[in-house]
PDB file of C-alpha atoms in Angstrom:
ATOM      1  CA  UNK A 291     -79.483 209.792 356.473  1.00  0.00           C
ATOM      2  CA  UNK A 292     -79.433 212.534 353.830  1.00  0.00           C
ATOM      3  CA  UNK A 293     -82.339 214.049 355.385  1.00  0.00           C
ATOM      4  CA  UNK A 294     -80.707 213.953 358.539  1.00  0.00           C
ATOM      5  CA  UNK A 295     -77.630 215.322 357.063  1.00  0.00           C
ATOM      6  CA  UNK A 296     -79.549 218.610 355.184  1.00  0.00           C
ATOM      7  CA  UNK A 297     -81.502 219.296 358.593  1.00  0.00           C
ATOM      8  CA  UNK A 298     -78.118 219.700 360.046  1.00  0.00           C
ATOM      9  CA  UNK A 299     -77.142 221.920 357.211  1.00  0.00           C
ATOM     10  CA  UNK A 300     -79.954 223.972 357.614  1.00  0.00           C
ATOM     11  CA  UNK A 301     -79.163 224.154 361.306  1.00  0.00           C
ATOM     12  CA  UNK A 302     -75.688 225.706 360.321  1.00  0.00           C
ATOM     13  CA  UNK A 303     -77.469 227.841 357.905  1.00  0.00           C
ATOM     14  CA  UNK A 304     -76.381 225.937 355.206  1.00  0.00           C
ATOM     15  CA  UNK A 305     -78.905 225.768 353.181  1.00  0.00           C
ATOM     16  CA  UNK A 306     -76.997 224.791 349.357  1.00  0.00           C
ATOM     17  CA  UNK A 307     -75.764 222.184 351.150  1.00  0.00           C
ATOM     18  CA  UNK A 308     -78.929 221.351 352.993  1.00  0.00           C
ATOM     19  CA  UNK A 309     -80.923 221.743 349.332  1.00  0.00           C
ATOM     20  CA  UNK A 310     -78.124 219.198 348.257  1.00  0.00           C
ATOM     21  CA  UNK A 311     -78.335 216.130 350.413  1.00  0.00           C
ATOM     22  CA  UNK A 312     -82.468 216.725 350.161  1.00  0.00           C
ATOM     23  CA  UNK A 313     -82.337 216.288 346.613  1.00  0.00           C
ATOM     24  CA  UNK A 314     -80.271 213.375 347.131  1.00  0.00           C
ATOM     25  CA  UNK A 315     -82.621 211.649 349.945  1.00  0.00           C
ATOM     26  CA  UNK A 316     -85.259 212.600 346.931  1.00  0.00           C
ATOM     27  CA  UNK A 317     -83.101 210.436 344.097  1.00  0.00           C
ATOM     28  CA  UNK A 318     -83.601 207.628 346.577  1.00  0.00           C
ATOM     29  CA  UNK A 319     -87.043 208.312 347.608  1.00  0.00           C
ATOM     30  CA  UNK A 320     -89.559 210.667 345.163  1.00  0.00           C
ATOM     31  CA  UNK A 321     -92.087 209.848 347.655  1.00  0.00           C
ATOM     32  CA  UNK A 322     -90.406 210.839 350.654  1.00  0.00           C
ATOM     33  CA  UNK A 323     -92.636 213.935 351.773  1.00  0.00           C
ATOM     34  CA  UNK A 324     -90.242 215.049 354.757  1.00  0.00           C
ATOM     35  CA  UNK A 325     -87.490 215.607 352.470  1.00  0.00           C
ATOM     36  CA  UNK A 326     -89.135 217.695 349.778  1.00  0.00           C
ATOM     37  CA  UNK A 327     -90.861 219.643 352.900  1.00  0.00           C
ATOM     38  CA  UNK A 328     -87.230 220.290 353.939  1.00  0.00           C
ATOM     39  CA  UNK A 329     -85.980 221.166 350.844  1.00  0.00           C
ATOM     40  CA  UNK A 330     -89.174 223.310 350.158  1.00  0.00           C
ATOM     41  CA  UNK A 331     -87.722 225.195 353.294  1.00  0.00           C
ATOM     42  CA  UNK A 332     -84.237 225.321 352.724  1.00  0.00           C
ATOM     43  CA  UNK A 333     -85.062 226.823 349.178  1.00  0.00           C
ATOM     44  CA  UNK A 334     -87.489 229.540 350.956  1.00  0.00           C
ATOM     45  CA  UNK A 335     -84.339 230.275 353.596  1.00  0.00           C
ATOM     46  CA  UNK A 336     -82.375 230.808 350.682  1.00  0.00           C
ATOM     47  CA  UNK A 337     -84.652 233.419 348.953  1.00  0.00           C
ATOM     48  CA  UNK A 338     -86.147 231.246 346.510  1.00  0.00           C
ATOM     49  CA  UNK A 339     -89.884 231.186 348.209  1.00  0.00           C
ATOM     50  CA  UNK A 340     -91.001 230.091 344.112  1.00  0.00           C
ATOM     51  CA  UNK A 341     -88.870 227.053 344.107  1.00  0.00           C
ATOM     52  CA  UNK A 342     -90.039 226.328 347.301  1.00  0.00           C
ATOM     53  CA  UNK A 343     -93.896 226.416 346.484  1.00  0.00           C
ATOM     54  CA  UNK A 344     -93.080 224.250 343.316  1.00  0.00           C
ATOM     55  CA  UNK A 345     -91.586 222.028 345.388  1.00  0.00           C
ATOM     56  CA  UNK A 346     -94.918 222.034 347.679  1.00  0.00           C
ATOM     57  CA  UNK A 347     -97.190 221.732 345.037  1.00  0.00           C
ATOM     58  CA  UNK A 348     -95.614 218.214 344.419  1.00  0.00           C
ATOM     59  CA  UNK A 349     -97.110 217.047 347.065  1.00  0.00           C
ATOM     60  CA  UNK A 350    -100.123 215.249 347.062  1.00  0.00           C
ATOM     61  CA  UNK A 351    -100.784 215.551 350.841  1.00  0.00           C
ATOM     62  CA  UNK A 352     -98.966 218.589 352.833  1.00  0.00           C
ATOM     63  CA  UNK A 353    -100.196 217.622 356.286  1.00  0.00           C
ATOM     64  CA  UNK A 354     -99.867 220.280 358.652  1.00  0.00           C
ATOM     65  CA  UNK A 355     -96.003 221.394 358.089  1.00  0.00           C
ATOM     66  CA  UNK A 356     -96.370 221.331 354.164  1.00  0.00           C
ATOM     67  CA  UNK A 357     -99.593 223.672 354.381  1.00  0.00           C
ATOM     68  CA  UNK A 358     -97.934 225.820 356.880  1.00  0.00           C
ATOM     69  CA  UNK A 359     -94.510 226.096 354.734  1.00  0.00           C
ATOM     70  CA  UNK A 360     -96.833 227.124 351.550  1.00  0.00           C
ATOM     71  CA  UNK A 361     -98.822 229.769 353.660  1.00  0.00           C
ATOM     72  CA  UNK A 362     -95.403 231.191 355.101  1.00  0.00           C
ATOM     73  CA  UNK A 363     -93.559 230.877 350.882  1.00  0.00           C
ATOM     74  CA  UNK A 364     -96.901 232.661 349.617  1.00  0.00           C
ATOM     75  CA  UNK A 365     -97.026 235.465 351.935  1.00  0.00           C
ATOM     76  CA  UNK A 366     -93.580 236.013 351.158  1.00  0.00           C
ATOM     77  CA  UNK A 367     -94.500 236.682 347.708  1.00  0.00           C
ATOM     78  CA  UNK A 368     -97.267 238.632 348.523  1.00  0.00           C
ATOM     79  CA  UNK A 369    -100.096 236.122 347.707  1.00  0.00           C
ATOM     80  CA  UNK A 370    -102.125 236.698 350.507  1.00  0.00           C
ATOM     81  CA  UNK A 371    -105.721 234.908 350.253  1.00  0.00           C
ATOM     82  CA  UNK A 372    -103.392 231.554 349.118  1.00  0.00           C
ATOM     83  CA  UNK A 373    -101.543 232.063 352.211  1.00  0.00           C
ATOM     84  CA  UNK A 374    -104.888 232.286 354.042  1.00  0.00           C
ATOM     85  CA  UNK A 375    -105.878 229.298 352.807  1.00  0.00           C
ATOM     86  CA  UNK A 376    -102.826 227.148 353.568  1.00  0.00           C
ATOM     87  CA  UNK A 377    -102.885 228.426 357.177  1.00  0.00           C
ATOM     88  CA  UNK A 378    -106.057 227.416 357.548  1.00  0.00           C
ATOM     89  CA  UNK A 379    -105.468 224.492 356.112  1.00  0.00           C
ATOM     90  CA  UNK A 380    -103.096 223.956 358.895  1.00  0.00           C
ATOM     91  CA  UNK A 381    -105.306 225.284 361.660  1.00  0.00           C
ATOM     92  CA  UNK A 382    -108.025 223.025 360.502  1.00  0.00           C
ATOM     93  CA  UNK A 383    -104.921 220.089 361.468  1.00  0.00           C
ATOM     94  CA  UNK A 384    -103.466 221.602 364.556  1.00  0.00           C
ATOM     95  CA  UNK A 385    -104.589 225.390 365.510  1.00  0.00           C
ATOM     96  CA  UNK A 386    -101.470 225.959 367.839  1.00  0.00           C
ATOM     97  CA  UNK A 387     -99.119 225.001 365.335  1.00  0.00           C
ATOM     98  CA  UNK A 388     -96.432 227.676 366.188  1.00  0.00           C
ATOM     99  CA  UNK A 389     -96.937 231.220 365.235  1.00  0.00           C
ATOM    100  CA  UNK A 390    -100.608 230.220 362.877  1.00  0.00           C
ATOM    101  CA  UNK A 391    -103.024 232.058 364.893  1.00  0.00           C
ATOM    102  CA  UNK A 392    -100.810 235.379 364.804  1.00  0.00           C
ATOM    103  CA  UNK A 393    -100.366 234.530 361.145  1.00  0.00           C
ATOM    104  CA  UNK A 394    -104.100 234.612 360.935  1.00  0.00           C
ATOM    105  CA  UNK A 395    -105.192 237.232 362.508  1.00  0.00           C
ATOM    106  CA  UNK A 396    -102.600 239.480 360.620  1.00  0.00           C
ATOM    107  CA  UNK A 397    -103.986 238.028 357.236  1.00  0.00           C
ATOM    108  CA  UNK A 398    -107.831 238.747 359.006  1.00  0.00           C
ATOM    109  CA  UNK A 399    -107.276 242.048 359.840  1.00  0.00           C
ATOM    110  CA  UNK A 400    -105.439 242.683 356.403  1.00  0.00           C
ATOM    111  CA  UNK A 401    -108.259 241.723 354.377  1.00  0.00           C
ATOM    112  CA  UNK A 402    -111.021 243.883 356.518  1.00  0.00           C
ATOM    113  CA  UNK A 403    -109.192 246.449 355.283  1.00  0.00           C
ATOM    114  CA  UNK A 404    -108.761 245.656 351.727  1.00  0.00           C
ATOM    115  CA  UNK A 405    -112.668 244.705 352.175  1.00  0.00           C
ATOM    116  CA  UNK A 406    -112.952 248.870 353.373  1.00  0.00           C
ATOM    117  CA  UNK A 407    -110.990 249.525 350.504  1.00  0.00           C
ATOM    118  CA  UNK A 408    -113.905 247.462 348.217  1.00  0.00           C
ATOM    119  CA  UNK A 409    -116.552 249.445 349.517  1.00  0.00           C
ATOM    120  CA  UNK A 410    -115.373 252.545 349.179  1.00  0.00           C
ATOM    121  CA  UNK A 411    -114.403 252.063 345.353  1.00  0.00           C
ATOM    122  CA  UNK A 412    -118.160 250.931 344.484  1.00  0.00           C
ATOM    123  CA  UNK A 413    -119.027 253.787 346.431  1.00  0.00           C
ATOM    124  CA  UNK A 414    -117.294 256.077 343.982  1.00  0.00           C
ATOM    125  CA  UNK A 415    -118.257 253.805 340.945  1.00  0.00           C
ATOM    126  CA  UNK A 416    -121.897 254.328 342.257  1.00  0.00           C
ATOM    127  CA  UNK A 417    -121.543 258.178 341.273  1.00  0.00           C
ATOM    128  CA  UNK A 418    -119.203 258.285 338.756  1.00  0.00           C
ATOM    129  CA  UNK A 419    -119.520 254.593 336.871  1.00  0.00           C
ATOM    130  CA  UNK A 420    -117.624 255.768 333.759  1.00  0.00           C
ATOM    131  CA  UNK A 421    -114.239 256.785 335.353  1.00  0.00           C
ATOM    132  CA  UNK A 422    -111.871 253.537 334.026  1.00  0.00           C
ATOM    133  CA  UNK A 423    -109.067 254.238 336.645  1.00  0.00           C
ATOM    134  CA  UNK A 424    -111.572 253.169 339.349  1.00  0.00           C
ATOM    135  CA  UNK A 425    -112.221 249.902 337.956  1.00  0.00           C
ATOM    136  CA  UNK A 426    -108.962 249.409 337.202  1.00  0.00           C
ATOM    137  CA  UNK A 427    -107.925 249.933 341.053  1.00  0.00           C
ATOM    138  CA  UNK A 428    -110.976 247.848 342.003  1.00  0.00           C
ATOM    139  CA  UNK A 429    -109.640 245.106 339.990  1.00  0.00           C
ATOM    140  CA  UNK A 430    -106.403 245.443 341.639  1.00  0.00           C
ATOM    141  CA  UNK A 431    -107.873 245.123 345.291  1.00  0.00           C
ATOM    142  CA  UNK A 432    -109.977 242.005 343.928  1.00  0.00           C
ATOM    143  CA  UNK A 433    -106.864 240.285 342.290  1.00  0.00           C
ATOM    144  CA  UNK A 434    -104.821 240.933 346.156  1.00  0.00           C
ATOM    145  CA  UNK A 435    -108.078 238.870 347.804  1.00  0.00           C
ATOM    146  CA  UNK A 436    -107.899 236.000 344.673  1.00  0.00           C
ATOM    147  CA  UNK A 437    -111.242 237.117 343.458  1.00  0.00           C
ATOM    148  CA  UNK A 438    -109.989 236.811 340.081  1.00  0.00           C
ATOM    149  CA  UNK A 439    -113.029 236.703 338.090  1.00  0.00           C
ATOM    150  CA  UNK A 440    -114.071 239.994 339.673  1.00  0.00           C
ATOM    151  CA  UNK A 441    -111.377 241.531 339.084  1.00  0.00           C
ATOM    152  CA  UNK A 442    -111.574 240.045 335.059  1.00  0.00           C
ATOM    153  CA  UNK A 443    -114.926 242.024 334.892  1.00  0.00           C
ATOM    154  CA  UNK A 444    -113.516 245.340 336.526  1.00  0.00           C
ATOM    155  CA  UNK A 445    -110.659 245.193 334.024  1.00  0.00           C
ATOM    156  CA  UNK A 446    -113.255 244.354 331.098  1.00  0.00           C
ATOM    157  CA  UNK A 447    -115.012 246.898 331.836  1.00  0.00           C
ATOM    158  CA  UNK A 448    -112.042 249.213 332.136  1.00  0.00           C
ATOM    159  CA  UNK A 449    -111.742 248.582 328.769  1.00  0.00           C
ATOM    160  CA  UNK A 450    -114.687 249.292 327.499  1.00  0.00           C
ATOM    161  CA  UNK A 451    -114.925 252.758 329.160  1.00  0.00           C
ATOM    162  CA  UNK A 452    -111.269 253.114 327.784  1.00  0.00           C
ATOM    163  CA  UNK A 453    -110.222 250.903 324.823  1.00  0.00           C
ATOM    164  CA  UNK A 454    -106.405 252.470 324.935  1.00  0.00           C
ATOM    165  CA  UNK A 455    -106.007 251.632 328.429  1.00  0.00           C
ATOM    166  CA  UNK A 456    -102.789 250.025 328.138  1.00  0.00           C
ATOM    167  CA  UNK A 457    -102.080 248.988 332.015  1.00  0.00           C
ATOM    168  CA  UNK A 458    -105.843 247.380 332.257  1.00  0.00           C
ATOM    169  CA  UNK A 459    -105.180 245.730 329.015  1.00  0.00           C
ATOM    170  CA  UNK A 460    -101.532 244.296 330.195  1.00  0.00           C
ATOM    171  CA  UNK A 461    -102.874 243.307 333.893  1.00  0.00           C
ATOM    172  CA  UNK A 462    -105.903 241.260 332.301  1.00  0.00           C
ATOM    173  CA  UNK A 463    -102.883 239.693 330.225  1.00  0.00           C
ATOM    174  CA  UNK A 464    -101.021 238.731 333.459  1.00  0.00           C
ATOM    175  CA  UNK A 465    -104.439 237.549 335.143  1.00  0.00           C
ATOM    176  CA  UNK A 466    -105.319 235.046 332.235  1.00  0.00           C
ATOM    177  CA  UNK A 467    -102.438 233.613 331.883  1.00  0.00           C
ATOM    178  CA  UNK A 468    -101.691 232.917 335.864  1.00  0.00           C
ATOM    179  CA  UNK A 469    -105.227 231.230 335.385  1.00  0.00           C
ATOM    180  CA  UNK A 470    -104.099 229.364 332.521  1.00  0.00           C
ATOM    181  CA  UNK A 471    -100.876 228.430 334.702  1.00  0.00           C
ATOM    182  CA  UNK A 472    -103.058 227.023 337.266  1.00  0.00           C
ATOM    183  CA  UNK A 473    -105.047 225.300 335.366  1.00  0.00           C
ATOM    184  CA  UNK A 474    -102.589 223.310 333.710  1.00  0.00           C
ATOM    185  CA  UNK A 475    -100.828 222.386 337.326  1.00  0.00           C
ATOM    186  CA  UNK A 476    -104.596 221.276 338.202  1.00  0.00           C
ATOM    187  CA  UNK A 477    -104.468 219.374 334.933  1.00  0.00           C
ATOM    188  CA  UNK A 478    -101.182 218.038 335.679  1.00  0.00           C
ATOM    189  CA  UNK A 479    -102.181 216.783 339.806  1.00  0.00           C
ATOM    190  CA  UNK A 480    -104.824 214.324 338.070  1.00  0.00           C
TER     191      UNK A 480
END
């Protein structure tokens, strides 16, 4: 019933109300995967696409609308290759799942171009391998397509060419310790 009750909520546009009575069907039921998918939504209808991956991630099994929720929360927040993944994820259950295949083919023809982008930055490193602002930018273009450990190297190696190099030094901060984040929610799932 309080699922019932936050889905109408969230029909009204609700959604503190909504993320109310889904907590509350939650405090009855942990294991009650519709509700936390709802309340995963009503969070990302209410701006808060974080909460609403947290909430996600809680999940052992997102079946096809959980997978599709996360893709939709992490392209929100600009996480592209994650929201990839989830969509495919969700293709991989039911390929005309609403808008999925539009979804993908934005995200395709997205990262053909950030793959253009790729090339043409080892182009340049090719003929001028000691200029630090193109690794640093390479890194960048890496860390969008969750090549993280090539973008590690590109900032390393930033470094080396420029010791001082305070942004490479701060992003390869901000790398490690989203790595270290997701390790420890790994850790945490087993």
């Amino acid at each position: 019933c309080w699922n019932d009750l936050g889905r109408l909520y969230g029909l009204a546009s609700n959604f503190d109300a909504a993320q109310k009575a889904f907590r509350k069907a939650l405090e009855l039921n942990p294991a009650f995967r519709d509700a936390r998918i709802n309340l995963a939504i009503a969070l990302g209808e209410s701006g808060q696409p974080g909460l609403a991956l947290k909430e996600l991630d809680q999940l052992d099994h997102k079946g096809l609308r959980g997978h599709y929720y996360s893709g939709c929360f992490h392209q929100l927040q600009g996480s592209f290759a994650q929201a990839f993944a989830d969509f495919q994820m969700a293709t991989v259950i039911r390929p005309e799942y609403h808008d999925l295949s539009k979804r993908l083919e934005h995200l395709s023809v997205y990262f053909s171009k950030i793959e253009a982008l790729v090339q043409m930055h080892r182009n340049y490193l090719l003929r001028h391998p000691s200029f630090p602002d193109l690794h640093y930018k390479l890194a960048e273009l890496y860390f969008q397509m969750a090549k993280e450990n090539e973008a590690v190297a590109e900032l390393n190696e930033a470094l080396r060419l420029n010791p001082n190099y305070k942004e490479a030094r701060q992003r390869l901060s901000q790398i490690k310790e989203k790595l270290q984040q997701a390790g420890a929610a790994a850790g945490k799932k087993h």
